[in-house]
Short mmCIF file of C-alpha atoms in Angstrom, two decimals:
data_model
loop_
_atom_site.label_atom_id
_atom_site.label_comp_id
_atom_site.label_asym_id
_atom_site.label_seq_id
_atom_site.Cartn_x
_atom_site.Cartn_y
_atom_site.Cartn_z
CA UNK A 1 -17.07 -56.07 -19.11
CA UNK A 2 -17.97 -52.43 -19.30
CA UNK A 3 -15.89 -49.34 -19.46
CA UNK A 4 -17.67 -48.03 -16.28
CA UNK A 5 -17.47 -51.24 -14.63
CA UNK A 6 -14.07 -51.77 -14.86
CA UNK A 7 -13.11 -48.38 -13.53
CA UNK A 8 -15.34 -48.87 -10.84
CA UNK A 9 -13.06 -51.95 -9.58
CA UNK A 10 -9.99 -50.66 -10.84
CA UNK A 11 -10.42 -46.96 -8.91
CA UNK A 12 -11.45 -45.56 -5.54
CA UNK A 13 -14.12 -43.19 -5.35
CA UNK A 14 -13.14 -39.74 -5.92
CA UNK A 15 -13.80 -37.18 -2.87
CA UNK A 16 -16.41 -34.87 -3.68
CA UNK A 17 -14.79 -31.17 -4.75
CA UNK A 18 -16.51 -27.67 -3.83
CA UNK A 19 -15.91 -25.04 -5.93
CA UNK A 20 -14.36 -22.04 -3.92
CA UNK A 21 -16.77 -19.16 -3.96
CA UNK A 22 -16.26 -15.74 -5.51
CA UNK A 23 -17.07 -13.63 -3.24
CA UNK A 24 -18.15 -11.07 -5.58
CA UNK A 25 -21.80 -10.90 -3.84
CA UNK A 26 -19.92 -10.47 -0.42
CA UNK A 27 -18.01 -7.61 -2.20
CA UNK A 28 -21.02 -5.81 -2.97
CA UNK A 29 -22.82 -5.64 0.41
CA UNK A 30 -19.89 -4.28 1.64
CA UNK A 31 -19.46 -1.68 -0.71
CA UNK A 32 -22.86 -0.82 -0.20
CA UNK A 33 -21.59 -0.27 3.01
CA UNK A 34 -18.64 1.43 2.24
CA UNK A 35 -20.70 4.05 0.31
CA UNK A 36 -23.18 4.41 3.03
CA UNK A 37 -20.24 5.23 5.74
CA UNK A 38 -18.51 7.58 3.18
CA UNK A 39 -22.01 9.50 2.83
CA UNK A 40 -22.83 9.18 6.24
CA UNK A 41 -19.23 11.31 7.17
CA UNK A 42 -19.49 13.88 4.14
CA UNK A 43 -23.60 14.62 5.61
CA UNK A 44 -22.54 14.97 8.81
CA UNK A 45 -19.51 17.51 8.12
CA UNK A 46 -22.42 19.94 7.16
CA UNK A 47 -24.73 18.80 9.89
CA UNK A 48 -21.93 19.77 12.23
CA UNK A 49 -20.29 22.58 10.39
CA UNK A 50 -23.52 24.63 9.14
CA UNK A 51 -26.56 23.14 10.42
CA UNK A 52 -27.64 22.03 6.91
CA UNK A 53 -27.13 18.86 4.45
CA UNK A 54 -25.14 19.77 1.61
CA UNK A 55 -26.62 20.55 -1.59
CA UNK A 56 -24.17 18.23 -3.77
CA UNK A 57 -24.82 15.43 -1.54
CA UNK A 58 -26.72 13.41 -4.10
CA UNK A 59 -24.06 14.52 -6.17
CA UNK A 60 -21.39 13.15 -4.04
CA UNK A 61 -23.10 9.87 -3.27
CA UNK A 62 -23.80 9.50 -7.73
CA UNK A 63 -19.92 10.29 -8.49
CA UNK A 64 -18.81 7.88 -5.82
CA UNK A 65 -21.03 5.40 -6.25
CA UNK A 66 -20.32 5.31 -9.96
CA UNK A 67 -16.53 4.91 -9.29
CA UNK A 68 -16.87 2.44 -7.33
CA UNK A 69 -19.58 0.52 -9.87
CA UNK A 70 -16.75 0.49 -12.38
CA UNK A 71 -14.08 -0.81 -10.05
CA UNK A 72 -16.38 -3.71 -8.78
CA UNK A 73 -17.66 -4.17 -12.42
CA UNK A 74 -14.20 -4.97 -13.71
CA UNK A 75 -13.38 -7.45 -10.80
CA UNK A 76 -16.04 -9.34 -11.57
CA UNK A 77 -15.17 -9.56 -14.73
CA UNK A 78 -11.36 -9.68 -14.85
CA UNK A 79 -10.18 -11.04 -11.42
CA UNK A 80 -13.51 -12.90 -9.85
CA UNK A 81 -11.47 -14.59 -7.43
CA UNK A 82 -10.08 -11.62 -5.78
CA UNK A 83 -10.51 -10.89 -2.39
CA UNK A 84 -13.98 -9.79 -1.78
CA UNK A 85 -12.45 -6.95 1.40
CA UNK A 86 -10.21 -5.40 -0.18
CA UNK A 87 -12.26 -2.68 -2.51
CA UNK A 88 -14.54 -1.98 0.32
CA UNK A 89 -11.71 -1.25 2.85
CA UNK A 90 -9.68 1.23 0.01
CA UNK A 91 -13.80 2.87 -0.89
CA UNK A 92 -14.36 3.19 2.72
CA UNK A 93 -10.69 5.06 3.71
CA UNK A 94 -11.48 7.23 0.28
CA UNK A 95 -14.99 8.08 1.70
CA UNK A 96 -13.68 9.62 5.13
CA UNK A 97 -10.81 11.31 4.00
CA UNK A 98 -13.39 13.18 1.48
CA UNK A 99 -15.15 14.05 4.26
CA UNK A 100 -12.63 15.28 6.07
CA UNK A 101 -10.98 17.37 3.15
CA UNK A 102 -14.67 18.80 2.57
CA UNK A 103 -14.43 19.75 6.13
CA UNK A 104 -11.08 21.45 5.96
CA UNK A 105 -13.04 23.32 2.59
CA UNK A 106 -15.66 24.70 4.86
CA UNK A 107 -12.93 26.19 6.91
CA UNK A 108 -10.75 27.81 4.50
CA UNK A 109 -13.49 28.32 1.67
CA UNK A 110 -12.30 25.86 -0.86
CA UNK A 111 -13.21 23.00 -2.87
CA UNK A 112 -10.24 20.66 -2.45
CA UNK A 113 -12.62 17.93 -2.36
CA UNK A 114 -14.34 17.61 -5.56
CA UNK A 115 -11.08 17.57 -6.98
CA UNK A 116 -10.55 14.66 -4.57
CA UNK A 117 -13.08 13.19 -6.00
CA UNK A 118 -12.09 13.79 -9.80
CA UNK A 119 -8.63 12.66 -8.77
CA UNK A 120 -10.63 9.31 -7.47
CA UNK A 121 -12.20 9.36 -10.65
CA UNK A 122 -8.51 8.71 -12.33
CA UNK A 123 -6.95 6.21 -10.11
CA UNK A 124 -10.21 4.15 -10.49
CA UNK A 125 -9.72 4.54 -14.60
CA UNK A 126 -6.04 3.30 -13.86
CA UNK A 127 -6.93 0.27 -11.48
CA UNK A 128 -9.03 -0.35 -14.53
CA UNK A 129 -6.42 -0.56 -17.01
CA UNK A 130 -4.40 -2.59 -14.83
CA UNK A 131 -6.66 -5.36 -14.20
CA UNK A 132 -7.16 -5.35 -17.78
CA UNK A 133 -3.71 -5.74 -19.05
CA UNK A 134 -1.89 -7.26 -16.29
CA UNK A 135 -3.91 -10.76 -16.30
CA UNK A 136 -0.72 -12.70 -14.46
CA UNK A 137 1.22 -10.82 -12.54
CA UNK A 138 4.36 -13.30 -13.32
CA UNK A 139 4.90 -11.18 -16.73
CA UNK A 140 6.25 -8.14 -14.23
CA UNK A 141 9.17 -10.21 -13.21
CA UNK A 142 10.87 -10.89 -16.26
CA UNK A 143 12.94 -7.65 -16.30
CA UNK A 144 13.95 -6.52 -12.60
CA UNK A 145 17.17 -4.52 -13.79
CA UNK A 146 15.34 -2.74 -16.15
CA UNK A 147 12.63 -1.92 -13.82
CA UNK A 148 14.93 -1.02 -10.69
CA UNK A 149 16.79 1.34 -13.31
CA UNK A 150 13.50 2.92 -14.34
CA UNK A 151 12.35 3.57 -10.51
CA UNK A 152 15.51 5.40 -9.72
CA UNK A 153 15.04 7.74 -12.79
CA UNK A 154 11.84 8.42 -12.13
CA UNK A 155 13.09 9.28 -8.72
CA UNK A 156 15.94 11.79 -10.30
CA UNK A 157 13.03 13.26 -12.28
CA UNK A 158 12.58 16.27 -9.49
CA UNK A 159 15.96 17.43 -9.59
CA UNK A 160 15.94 18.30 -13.29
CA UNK A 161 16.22 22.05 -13.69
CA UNK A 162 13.32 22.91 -15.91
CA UNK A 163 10.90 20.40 -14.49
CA UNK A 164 11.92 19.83 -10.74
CA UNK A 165 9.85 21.58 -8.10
CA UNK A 166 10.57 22.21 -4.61
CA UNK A 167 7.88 22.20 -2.07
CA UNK A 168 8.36 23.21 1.70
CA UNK A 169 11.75 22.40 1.07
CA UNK A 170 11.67 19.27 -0.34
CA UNK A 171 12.22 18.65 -4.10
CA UNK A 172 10.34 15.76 -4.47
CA UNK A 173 7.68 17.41 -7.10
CA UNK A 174 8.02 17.95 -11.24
CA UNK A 175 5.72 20.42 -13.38
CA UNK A 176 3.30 18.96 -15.50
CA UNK A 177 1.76 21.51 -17.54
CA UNK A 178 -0.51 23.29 -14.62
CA UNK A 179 -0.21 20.25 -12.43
CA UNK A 180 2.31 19.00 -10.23
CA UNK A 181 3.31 15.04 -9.77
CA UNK A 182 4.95 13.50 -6.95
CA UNK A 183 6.91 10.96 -9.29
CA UNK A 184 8.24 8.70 -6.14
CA UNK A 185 4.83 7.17 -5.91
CA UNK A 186 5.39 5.89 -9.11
CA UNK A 187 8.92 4.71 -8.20
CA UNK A 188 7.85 2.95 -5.26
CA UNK A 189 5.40 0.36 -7.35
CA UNK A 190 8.28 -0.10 -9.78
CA UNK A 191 10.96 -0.54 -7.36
CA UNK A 192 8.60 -3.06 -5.04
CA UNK A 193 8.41 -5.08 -8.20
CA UNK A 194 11.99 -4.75 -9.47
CA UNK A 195 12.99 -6.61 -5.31
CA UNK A 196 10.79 -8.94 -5.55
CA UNK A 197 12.41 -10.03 -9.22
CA UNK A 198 15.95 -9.63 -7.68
CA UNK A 199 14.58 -11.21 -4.97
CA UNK A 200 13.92 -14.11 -6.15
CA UNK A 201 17.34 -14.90 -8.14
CA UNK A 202 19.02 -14.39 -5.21
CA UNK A 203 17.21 -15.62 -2.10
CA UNK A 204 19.13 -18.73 -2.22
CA UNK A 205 22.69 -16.70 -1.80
CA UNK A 206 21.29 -14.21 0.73
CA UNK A 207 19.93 -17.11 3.28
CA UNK A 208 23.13 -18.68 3.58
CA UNK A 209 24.54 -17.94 6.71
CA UNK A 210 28.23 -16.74 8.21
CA UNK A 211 29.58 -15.97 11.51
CA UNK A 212 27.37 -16.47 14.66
CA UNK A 213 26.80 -13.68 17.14
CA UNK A 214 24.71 -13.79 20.31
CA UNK A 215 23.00 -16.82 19.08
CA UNK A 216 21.76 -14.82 16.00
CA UNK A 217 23.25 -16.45 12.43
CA UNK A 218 24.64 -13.45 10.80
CA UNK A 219 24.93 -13.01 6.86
CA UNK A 220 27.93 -13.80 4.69
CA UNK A 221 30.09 -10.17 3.82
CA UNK A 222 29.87 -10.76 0.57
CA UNK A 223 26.25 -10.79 0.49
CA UNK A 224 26.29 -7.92 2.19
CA UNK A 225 26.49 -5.72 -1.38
CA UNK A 226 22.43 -5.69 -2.29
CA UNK A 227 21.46 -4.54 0.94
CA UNK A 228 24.11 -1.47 1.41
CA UNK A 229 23.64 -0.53 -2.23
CA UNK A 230 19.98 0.23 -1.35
CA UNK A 231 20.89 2.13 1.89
CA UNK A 232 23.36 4.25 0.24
CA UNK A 233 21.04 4.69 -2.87
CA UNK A 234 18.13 5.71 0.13
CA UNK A 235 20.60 7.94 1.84
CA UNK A 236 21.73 9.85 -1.77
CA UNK A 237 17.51 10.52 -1.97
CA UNK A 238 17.60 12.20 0.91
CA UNK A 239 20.54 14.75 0.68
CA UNK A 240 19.69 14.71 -3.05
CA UNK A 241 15.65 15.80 -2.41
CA UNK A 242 16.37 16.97 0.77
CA UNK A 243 13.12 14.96 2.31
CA UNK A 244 12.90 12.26 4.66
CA UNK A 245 10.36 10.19 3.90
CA UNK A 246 10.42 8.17 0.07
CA UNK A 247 13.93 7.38 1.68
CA UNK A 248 13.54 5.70 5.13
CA UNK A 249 10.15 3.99 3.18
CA UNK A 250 12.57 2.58 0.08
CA UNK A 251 15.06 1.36 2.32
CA UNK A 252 12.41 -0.26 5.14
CA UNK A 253 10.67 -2.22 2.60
CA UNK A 254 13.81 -3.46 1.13
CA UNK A 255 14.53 -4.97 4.74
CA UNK A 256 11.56 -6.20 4.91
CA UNK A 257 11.29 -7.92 1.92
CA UNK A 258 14.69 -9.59 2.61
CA UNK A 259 13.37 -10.64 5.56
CA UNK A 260 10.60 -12.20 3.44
CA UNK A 261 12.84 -14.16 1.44
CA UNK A 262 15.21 -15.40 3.55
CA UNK A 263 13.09 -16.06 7.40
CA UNK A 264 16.23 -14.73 8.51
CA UNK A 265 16.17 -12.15 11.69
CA UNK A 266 19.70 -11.22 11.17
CA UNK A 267 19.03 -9.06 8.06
CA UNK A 268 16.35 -7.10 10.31
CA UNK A 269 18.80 -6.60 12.62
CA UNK A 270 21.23 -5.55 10.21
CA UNK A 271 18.36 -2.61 8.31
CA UNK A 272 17.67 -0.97 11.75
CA UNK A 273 21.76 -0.73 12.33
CA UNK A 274 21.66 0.72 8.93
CA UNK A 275 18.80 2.97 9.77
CA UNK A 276 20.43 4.52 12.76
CA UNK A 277 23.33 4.78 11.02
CA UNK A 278 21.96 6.81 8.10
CA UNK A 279 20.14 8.42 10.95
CA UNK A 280 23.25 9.97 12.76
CA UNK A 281 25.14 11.17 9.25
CA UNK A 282 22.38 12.57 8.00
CA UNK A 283 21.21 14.42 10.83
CA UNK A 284 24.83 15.98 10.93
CA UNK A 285 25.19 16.64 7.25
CA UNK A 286 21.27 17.49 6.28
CA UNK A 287 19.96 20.45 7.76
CA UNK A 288 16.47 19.21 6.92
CA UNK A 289 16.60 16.33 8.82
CA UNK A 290 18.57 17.64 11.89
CA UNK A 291 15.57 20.22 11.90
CA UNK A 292 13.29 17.65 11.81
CA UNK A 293 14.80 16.05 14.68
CA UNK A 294 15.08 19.05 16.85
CA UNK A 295 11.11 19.34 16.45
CA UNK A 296 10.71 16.10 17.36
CA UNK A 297 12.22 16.55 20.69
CA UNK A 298 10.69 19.45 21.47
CA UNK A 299 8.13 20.13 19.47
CA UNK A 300 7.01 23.76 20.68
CA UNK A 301 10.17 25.02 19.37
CA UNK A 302 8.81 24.27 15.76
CA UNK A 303 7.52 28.16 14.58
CA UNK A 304 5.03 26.99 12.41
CA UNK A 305 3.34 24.63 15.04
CA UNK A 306 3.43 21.27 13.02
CA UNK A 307 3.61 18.87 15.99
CA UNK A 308 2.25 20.72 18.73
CA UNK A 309 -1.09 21.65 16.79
CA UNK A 310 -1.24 18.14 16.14
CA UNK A 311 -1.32 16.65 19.44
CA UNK A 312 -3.17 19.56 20.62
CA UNK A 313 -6.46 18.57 18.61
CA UNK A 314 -5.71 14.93 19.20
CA UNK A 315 -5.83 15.77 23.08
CA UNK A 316 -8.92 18.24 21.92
CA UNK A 317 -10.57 15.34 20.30
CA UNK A 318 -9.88 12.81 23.41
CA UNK A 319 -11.64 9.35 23.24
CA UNK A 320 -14.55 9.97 21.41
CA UNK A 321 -13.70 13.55 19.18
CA UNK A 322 -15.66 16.53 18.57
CA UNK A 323 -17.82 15.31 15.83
CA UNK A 324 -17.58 15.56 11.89
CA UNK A 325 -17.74 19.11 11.77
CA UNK A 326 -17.56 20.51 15.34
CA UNK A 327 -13.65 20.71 16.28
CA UNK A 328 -11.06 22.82 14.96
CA UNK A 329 -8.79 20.60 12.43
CA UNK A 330 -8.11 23.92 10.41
CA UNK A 331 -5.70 25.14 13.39
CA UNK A 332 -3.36 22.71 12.13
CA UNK A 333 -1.11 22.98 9.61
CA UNK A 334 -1.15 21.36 6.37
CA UNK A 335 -4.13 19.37 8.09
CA UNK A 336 -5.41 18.15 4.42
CA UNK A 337 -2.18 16.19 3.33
CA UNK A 338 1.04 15.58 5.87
CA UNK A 339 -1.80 15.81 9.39
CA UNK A 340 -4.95 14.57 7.82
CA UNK A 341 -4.65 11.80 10.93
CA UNK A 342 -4.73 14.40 13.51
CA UNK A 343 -7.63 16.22 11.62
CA UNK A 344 -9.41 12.61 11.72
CA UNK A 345 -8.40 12.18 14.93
CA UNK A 346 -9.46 15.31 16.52
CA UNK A 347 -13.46 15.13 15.12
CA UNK A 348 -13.58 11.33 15.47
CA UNK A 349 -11.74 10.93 18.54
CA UNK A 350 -8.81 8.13 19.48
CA UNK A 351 -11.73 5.68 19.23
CA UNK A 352 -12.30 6.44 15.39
CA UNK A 353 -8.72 6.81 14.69
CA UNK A 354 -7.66 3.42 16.02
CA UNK A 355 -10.89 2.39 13.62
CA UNK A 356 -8.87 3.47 10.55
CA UNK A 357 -5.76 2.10 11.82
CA UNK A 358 -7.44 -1.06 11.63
CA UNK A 359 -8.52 -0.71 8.22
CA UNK A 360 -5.57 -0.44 7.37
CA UNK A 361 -4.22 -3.77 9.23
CA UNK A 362 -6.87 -5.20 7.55
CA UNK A 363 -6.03 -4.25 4.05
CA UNK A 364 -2.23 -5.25 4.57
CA UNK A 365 -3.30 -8.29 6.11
CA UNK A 366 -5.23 -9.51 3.11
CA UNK A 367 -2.10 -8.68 0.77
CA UNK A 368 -0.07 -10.96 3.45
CA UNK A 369 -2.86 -13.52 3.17
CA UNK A 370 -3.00 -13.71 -0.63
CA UNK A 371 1.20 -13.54 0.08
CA UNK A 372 0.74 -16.86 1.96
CA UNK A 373 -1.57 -18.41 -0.62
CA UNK A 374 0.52 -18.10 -3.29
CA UNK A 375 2.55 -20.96 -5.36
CA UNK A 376 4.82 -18.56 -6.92
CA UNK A 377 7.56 -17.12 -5.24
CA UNK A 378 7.98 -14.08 -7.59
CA UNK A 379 4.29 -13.85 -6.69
CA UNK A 380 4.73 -14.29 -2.71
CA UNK A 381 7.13 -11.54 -2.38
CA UNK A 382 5.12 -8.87 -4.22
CA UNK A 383 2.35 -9.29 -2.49
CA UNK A 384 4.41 -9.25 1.12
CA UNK A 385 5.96 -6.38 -0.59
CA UNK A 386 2.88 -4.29 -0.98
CA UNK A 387 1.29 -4.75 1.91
CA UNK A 388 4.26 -4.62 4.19
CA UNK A 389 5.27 -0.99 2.21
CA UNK A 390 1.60 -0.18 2.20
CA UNK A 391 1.28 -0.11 6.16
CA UNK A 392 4.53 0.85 7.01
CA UNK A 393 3.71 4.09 4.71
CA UNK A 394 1.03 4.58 7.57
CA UNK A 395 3.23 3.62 10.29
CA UNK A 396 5.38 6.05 8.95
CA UNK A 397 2.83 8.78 8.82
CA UNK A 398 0.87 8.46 12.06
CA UNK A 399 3.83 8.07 13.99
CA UNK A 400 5.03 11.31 12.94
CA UNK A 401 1.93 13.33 13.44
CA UNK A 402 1.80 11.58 16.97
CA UNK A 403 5.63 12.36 18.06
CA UNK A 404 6.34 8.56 18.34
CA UNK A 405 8.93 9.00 15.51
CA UNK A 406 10.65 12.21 13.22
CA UNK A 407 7.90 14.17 10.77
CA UNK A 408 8.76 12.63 7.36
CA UNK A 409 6.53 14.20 4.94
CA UNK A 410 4.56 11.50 3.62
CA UNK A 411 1.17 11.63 2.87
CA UNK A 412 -1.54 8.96 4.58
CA UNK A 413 -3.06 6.78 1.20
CA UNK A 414 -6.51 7.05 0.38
CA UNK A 415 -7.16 9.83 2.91
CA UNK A 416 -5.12 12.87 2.14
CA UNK A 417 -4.87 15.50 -0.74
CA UNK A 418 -3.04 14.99 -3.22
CA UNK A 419 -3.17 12.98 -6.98
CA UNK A 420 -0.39 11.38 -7.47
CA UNK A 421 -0.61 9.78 -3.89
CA UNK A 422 -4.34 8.59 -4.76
CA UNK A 423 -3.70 7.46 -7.98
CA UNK A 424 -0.62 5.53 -7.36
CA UNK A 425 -2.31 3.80 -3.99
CA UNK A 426 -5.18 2.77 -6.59
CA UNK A 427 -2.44 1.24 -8.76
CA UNK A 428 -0.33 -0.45 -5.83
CA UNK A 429 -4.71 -1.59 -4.52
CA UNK A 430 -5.08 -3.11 -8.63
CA UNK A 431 -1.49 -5.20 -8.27
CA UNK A 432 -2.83 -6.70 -4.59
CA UNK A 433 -6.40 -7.51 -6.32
CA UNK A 434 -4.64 -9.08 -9.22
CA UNK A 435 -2.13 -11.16 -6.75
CA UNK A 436 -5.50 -12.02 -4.62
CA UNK A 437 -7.08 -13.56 -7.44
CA UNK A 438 -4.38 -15.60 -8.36
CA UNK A 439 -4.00 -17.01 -5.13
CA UNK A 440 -7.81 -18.00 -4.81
CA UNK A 441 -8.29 -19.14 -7.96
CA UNK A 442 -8.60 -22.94 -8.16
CA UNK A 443 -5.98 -24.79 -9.34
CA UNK A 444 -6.18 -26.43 -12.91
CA UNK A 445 -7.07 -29.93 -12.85
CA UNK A 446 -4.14 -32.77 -12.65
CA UNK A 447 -3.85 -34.84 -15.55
CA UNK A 448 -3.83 -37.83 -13.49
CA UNK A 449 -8.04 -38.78 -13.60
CA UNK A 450 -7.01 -38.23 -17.41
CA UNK A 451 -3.96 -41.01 -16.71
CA UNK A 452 -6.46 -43.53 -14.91
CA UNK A 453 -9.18 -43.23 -18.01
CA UNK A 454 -6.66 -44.23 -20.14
CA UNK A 455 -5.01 -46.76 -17.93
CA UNK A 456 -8.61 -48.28 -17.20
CA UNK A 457 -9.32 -48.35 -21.24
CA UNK A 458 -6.31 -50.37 -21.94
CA UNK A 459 -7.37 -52.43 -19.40
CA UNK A 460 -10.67 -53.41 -21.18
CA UNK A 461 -8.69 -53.50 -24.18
CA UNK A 462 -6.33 -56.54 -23.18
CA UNK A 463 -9.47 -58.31 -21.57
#
């Protein structure tokens, strides 16, 4: 009897596989797209603003396009499975906030936003370098102590005396030569990646559950230690830098990321306690913060405006906005960095600011997704990590320029000024790519067809 014969009668006929597709042609026509929309914005600025196209608008449209050629280039090449949204969503939110800093440019007579653009230019060459040497993400796990130590130096960085820099009151900032660096964009990526390690040692401890109250399991006081060593590290930023913000974001996606690991409600529960908490000391030891607060209530006191400009052009800019180029987004303050969302909000109306919003679901969403997808858990919780820090960064933001929440400080990603913001968010964009790939990518082939030749040869054999 033959070889094929035999495993013909000795096997069941394998279901047909499909090979899961790429995605990489999807990826382009988007970011043909993108690029068009992110044109589109920066023409019309002038359209609206002068009356005339720009005369760097082939300019623009080259140095973008070539940016993103490189990015889409090297996923092709280095992560073909990735997901095939997520570049276009990050080129498109890069695009309008270009636009929009061009627009504050032909205000004030500047030109913020070429270097924008250059500052693109670097976060693309870093997203590069990570795809290229991070090709499994499992190698970042492997030292979480180290890596939790090294995000909260990196955070200590701006209170150095020859290199720390204050800003508006809030030392957050180190001199680099002419530059300045926010280093707690840094620190955020390392410290995402150093819970997610920890994480993952310890998920087992943290789910167990104590005492019952109101039918909700509470945790075990003596797993309590983790998540009040991060709330008093969060609250020792904050008197430390004086700024609201990297704190209240450290400490949220620590919660969340507990949450992540454990499916239990009780350690939510327990972070917001903790957040109201830190709320009430700090508001009476922190003069920044009380300030804050006081401006949040009633905004009008505020001298400089802040607030009240802001919700003045969003209420200027009503459903549909003024048009790229036609409102008044200069009248706020600081409109190209901490209010950039008002700014968009005022030319593009509520309509085109719930748009970006939605981008931005989107893009967490897919880092959720490739979460989900997963077979790692090391890998599972990084990517929840990401995305869940990633929008509430913007939660953060928009709620503050809205009055929904305090002013914090933080800057929107992708759309405002500022370098180490952009090139950080390109970073944190390379990690999600590289988790995306790995969770699309098939898995290698079971050794068991490789068991049933061999089974089906011996078989022959003893016949």
């Amino acid at each position: 009897m033959s070889l094929d014969r035999a495993r013909a009668r000795t096997e069941p006929p394998a279901p047909e596989t499909v090979a899961p597709r790429r995605g990489r042609g999807t990826e382009l026509v988007l970011l043909i797209f993108a690029i068009g929309i992110a044109t589109f914005a920066y023409v019309s600025v002038d359209l609206g603003a002068l009356g005339r196209v720009p005369p760097n608008a082939l300019a623009y449209l080259g140095g973008l396009s070539a940016a993103t050629a490189v990015a889409h280039i090297v996923i092709r090449i280095r992560a073909p499975y990735a997901d095939p949204v997520i570049l276009p969503i990050v080129v498109t939110l890069c695009g309008l906030g270009l636009a929009m800093i061009h627009r504050l440019d032909i205000a004030d007579g500047t030109t913020r936003a070429s270097t924008q653009l250059t500052w693109m230019a670097v976060g693309v060459a870093l997203f590069v370098c990570v795809l290229l040497f991070v090709r499994d993400h499992r190698v970042l796990s492997r030292l979480p102590y180290l890596a939790g130590l090294a995000g909260l130096l990196l955070l200590m960085l701006p209170l150095l005396p020859v290199i720390g820099h204050s800003i508006r009151g809030a030392r957050i900032w180190i001199n680099v030569g002419p530059m300045t660096f926010q280093p707690g964009e840094a620190a955020k990526i390392i410290l995402i990646i150093a819970f997610a390690a920890y994480l993952v040692q310890t998920r087992d401890a943290l789910a167990l559950a104590g005492r019952r109250f109101l039918g909700v399991d509470l945790p075990r006081a003596r797993d309590l230690g983790p998540i009040l060593l991060v709330w008093l590290a969060a609250l020792g930023i904050l008197v430390v830098q004086n700024d609201l913000g990297p704190s209240v974001l450290l400490f949220g996606i620590f919660v969340l990321m507990i949450y992540v690991a454990t499916e239990r409600i009780s350690w939510i529960i327990l972070g917001l306690l903790l957040i109201l908490a830190g709320g009430f000391a700090a508001n009476a030891v922190v003069s920044h913060v009380a300030e804050r607060i006081e401006f949040w209530r009633d905004p009008f006191i505020d001298p400089q405006g802040q607030v009240a400009q802001s919700l003045y052009g969003l209420a200027y800019g009503g459903l549909l906005g003024t048009g790229l180029g036609q409102g008044r987004p200069d009248l706020t303050p600081i409109a190209e960095s901490d209010f950039i969302g008002s700014a968009l909000g005022e030319e593009l109306g509520l309509t085109g600011l719930i748009a970006i919003i939605l981008l931005y679901a989107l893009l967490a969403s897919r880092g959720l997704r490739a979460g989900l997808l997963l077979r790692d858990p090391f890998g599972k919780l990084l990517a929840a990590g990401l995305a869940a820090g990633f929008f509430l960064q913007v939660f953060i933001v928009l709620g503050g320029v809205t009055r929904l929440i305090p002013l914090t400080g933080l800057t929107t990603p992708f759309l405002s000024l500022g370098g180490s913001s952009l090139v950080m968010n390109w970073v944190l964009v390379a990690l999600l790519i590289r988790l995306s790939d790995a969770a699309r990518r098939p898995a290698p082939p079971s050794s068991s067809s490789s068991l049933a030749d061999t089974a089906v040869t011996q078989v022959v054999r003893i016949r």
